[in-house]
Coordinates of C-alpha atoms and ligand atoms in Angstrom, one line a residue:
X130 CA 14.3 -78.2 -6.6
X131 CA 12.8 -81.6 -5.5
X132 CA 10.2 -81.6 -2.6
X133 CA 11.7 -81.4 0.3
X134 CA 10.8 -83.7 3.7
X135 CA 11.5 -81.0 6.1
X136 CA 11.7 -76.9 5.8
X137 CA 12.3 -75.1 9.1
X138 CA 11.0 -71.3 9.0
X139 CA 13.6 -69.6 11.6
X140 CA 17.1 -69.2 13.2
X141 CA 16.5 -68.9 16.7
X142 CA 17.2 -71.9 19.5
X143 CA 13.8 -73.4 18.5
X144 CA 14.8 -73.8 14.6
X145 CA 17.8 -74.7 15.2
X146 CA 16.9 -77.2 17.6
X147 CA 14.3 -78.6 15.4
X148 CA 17.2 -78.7 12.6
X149 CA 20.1 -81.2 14.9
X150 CA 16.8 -83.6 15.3
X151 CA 15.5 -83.4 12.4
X152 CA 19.0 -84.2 10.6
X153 CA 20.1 -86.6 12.8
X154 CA 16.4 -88.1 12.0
X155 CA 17.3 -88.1 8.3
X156 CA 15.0 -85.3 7.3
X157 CA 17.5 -83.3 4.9
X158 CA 16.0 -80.7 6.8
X159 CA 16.3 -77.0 4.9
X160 CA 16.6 -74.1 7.2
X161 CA 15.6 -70.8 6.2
X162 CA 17.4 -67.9 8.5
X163 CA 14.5 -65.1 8.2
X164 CA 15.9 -61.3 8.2
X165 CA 17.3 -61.8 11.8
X166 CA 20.1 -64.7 11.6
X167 CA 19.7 -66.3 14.8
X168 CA 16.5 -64.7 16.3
X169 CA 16.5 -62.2 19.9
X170 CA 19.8 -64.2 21.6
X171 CA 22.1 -62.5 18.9
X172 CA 20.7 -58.5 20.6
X173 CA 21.7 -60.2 24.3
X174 CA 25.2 -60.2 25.6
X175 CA 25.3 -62.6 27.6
X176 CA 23.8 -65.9 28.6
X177 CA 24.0 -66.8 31.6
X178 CA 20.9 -69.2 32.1
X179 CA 21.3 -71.7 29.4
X180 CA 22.1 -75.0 31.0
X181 CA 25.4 -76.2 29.8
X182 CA 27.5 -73.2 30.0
X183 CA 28.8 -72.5 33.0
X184 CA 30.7 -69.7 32.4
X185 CA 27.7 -68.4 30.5
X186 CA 28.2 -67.8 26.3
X187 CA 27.6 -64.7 24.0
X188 CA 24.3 -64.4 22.5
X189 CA 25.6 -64.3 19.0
X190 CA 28.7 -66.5 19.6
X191 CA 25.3 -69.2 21.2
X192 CA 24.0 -68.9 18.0
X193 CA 26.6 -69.1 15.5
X194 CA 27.7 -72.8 17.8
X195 CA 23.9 -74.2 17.6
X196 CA 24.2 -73.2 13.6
X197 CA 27.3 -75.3 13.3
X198 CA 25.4 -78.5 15.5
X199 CA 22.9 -78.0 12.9
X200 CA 24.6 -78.2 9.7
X201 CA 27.3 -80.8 11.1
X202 CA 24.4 -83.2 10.7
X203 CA 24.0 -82.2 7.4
X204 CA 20.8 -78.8 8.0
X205 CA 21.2 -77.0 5.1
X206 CA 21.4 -73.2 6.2
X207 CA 19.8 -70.8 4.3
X208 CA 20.1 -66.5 4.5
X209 CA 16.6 -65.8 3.3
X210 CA 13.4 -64.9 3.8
X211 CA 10.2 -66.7 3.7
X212 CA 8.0 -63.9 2.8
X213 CA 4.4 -66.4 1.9
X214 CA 3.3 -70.0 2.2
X215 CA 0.4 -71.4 0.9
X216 CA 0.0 -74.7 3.5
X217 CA -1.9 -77.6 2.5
X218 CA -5.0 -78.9 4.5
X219 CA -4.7 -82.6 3.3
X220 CA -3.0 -85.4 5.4
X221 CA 0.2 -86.0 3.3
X222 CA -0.2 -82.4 0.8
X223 CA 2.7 -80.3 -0.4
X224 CA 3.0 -77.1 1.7
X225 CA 4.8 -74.3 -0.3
X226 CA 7.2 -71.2 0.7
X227 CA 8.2 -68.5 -1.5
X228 CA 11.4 -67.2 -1.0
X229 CA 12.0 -63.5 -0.9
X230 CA 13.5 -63.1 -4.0
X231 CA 11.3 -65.5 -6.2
X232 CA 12.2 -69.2 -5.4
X233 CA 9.5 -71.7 -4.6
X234 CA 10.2 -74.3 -1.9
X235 CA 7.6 -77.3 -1.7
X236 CA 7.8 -79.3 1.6
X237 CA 6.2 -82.3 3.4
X238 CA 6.7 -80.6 6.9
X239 CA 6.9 -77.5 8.3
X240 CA 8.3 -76.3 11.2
X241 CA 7.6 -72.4 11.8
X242 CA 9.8 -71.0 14.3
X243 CA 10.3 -67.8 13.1
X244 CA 9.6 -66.3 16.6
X245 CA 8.4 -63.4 18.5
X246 CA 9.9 -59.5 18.3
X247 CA 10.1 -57.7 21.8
X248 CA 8.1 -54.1 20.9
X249 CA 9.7 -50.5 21.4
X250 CA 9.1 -47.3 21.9
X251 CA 10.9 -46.1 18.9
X252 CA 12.9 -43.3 20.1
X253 CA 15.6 -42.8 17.8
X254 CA 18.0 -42.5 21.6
X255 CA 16.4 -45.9 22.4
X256 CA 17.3 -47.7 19.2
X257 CA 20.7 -45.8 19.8
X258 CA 21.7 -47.5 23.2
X259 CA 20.3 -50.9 22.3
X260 CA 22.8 -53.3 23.5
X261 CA 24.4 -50.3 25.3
X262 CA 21.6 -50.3 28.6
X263 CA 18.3 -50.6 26.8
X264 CA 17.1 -53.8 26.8
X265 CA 13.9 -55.8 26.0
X266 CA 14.5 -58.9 28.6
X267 CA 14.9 -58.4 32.4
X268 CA 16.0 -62.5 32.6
X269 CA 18.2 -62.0 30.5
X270 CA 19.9 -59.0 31.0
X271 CA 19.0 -57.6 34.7
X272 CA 21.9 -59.2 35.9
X273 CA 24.7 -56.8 34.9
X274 CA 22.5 -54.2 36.5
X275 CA 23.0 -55.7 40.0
X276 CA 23.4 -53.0 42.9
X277 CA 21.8 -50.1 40.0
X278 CA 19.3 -48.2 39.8
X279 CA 17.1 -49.4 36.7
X280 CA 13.8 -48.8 35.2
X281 CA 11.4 -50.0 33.5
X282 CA 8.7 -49.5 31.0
X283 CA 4.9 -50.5 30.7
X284 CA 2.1 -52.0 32.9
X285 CA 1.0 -55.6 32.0
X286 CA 2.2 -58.6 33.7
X287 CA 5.5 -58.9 31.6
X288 CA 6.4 -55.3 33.3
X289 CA 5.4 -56.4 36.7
X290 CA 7.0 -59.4 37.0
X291 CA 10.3 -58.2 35.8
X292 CA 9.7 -54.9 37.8
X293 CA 9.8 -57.4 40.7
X294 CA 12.6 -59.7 39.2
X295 CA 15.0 -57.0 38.7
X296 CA 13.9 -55.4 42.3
X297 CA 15.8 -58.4 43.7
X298 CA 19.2 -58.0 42.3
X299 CA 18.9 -54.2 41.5
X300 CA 19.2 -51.0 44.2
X301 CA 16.0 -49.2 42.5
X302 CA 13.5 -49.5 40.1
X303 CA 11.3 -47.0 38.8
X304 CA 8.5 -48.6 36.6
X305 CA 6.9 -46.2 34.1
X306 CA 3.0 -46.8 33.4
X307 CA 1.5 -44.6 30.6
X308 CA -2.3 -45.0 32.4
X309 CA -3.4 -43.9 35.5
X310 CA -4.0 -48.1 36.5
X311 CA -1.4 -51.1 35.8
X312 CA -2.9 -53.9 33.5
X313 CA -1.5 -56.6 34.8
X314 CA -3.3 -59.1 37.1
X315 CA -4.1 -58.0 40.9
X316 CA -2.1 -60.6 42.1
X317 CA 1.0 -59.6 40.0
X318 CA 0.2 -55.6 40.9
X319 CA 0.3 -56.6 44.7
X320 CA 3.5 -58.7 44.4
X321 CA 5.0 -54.7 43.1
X322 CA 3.2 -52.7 45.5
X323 CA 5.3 -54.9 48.4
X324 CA 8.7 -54.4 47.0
X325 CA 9.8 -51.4 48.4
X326 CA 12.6 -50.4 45.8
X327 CA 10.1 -50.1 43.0
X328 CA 8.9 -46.9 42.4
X329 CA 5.9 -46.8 40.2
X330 CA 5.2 -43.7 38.5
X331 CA 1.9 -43.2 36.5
X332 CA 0.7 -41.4 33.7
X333 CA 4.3 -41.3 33.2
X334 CA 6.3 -41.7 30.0
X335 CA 9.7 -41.7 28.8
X336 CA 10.3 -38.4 26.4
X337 CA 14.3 -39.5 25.6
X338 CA 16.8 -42.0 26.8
X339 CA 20.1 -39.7 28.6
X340 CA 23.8 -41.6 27.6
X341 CA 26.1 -41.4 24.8
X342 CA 27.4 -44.9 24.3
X343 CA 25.6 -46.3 27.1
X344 CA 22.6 -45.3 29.0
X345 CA 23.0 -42.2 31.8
X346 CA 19.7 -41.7 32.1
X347 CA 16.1 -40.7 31.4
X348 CA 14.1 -37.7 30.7
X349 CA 10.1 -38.7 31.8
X350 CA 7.4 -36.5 31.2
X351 CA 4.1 -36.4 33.2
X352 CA 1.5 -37.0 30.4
X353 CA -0.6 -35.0 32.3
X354 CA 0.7 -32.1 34.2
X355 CA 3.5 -32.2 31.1
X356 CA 6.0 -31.8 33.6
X357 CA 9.3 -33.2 32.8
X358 CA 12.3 -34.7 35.2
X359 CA 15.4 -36.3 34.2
X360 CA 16.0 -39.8 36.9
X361 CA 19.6 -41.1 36.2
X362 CA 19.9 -44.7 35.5
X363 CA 22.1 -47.2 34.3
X364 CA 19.6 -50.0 32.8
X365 CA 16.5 -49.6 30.8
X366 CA 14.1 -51.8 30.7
X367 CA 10.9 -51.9 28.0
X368 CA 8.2 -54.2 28.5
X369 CA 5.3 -53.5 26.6
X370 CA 4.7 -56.4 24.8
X371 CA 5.6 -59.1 21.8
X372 CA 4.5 -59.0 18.6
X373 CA 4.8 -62.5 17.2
X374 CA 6.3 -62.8 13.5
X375 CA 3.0 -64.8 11.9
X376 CA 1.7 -62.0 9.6
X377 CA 2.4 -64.4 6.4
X378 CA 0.5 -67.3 8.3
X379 CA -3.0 -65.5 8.6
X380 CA -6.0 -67.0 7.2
X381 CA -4.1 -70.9 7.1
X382 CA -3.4 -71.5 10.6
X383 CA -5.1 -70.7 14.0
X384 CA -3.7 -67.9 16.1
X385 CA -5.0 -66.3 19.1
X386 CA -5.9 -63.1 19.2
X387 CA -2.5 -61.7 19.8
X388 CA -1.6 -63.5 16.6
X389 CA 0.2 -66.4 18.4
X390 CA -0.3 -69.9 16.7
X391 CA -2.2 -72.2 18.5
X392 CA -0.8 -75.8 18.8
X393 CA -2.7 -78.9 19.9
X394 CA -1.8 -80.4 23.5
X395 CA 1.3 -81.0 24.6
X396 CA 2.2 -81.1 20.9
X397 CA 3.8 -78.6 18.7
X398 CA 0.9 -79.6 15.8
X399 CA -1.0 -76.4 14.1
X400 CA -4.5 -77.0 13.0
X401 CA -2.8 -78.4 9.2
X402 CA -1.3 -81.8 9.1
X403 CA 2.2 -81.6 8.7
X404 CA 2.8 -78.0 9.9
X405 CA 4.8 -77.8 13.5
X406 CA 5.2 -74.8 15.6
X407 CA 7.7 -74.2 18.1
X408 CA 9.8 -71.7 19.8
X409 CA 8.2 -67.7 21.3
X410 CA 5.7 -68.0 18.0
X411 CA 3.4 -70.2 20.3
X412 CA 4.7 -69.4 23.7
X413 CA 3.8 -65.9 24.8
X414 CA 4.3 -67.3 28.8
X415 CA 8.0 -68.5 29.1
X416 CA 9.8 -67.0 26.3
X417 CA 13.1 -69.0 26.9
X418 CA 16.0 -70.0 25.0
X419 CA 15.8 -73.3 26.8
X420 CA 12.2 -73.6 26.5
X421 CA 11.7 -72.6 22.9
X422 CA 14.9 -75.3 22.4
X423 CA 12.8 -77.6 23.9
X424 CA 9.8 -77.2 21.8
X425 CA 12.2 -76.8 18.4
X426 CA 13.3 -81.0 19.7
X427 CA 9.3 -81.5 19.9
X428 CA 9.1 -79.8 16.5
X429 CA 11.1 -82.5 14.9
X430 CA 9.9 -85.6 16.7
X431 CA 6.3 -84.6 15.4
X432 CA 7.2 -84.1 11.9
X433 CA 9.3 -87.3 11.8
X434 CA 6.4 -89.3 13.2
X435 CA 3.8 -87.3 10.6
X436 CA 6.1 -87.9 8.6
X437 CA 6.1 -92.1 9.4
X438 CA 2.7 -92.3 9.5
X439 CA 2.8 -91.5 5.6
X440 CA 4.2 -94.3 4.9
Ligands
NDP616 P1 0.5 -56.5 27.5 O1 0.1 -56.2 26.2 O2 -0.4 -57.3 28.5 O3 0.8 -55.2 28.3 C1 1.6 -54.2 27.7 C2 1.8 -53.0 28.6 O4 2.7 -52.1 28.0 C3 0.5 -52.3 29.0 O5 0.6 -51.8 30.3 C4 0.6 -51.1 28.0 O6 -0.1 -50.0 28.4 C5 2.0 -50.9 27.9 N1 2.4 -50.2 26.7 C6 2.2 -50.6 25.4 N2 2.7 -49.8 24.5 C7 3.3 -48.8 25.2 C8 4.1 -47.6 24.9 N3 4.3 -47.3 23.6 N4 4.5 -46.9 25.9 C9 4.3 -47.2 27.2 N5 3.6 -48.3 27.6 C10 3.1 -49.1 26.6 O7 1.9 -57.3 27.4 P2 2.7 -58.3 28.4 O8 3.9 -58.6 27.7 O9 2.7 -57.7 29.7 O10 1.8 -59.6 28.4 C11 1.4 -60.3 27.3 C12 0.6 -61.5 27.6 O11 1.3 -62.4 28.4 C13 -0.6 -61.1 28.6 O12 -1.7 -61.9 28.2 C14 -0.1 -61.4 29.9 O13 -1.2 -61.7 30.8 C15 0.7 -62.7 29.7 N6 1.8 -62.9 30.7 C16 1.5 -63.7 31.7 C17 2.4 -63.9 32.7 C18 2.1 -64.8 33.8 O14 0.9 -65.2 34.0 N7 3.1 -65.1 34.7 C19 3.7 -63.2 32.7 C20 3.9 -62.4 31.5 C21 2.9 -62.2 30.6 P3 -1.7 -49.8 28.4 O15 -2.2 -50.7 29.5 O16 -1.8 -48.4 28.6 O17 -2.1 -50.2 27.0

């Protein structure tokens, strides 16, 4: 297969995004899907917050629409996976992609948007109700708990500032931290401590999710006393952290130390010329369809100048 000008690593709104520019640039841009065809939005229901819908979209049925604005402009949409690269450090260099399955891809550009995974527990009742009341996104999803009781799991900032979030729209919210102290910032800790529907339990964790086909419950176990009580609930809540999808990136481009690439500026450039990143794989702060859309456009624009000042 002949080089190609653009490969985009990623189905979620950032690829996707960086696809309709980059084809309606002229890039023949190829997209590869990754293992999850259109990224988080297609575990949500529904979205309610991106602009443009205003009687909100399905998560999936969001995806499968920005796929077809992608390919109408001629993206080439590939199921596959993009299992290692080996990127080129010289200003105008072939990066190459191996393809899960044996084919070799050589590009000009790059754009890696293959995203961010929300982590879980892993109780087989929590993988269970996925979609059915668990849920790894309060923006997204605390909505259709308005006037519940809710809670919600883990301690950092993520935790508190959905704890608070969903605190607003929800009756009760009991927040589960596994330590005896919260890790999130002082500020962010107070901002809890004031609402007065948020119950924070500590050394407290969550032994099994209650509900058949949706969530009823949970059964929480003092992890030091042992004791155990059952709370009843109707959304669950897990924030304890993103793990960003860059394992086959280490050693070629700069991450921080929680493995997020690091881009220069305002820009969506890596430390390698022609290598863009956009989307929740740099962003650990806003984690937005809309904002990781937004960077997917910047994506594009970057490699179609790099790709300018080539010639
Ligand atoms: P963090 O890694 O900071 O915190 C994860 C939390 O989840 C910790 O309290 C941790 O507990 C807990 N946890 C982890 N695994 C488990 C488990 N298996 N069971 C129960 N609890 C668990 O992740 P965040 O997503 O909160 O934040 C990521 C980064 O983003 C941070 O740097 C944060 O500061 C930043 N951020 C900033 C915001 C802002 O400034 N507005 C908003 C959101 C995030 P333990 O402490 O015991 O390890």
């Amino acid at each position: 297969m002949a080089p190609l000008k653009t490969l985009i690593i990623g189905s979620g709104p950032a690829g996707y995004t960086a696809a309709i520019y980059a084809a309606r640039a002229d890039l023949k841009p190829v997209l590869y899907t990754g293992m999850e065809p259109g990224g988080q939005l297609t575990t949500t229901t529904e979205v309610d917050n991106f602009p443009g819908y205003p009687k909100g979209i399905d998560g999936p049925q969001m995806m499968v629409e920005l796929q077809q604005q992608a390919e109408r402009f001629g993206t080439e949409v590939r199921i596959g996976h993009i299992n290692k690269v080996e990127l080129s450090s010289e200003i105008g260099g072939m990066h190459k992609a191996y393809v899960e399955g044996g084919e070799v891809i050589e590009a000009q550009t790059v754009i890696i948007s293959t995203g961010a995974s929300a982590k879980y527990l892993g109780l087989p009742s929590e993988q269970r109700l996925r979609g059915g009341g668990v849920s790894a996104c309060a923006v997204c999803d605390g909505f259709f708990y308005k006037g519940q009781d809710v809670a919600i799991v883990g301690g950092g900032d993520t935790a508190a500032e959905e704890a608070t979030y969903l605190a607003k729209i929800c009756s009760k919210v009991t927040m589960l931290v596994r330590k005896g102290s919260m890790r999130a910032s002082k500020a962010m800790q107070h901002r809890v401590n004031k609402m007065e529907n948020i119950d924070v339990r500590y050394f407290s964790e969550i032994d099994e999710v209650l509900g058949e086909q949706v969530v009823e419950g949970i059964r929480i176990r003092d992890n030091q006393t042992q004791e155990t009580e059952e709370i009843s609930i109707t959304g669950l809540f897990i924030a304890i952290g993103h793990q960003p999808n860059t394992a086959i990136f280490k050693g070629q481009l700069d991450m921080d130390d929680a493995g997020y690439l690091l881009t220069e500026g305002k820009s969506t450039k890596t430390n390698l010329p022609g290598v863009f990143a956009s989307g929740d794989v740099q962003d650990k702060e806003y984690r937005q369809a809309v904002t990781a859309a937004g960077t997917g456009c910047m994506a594009a624009l970057d490699a179609e100048r790099y790709l300018q000042s080539l010639d």
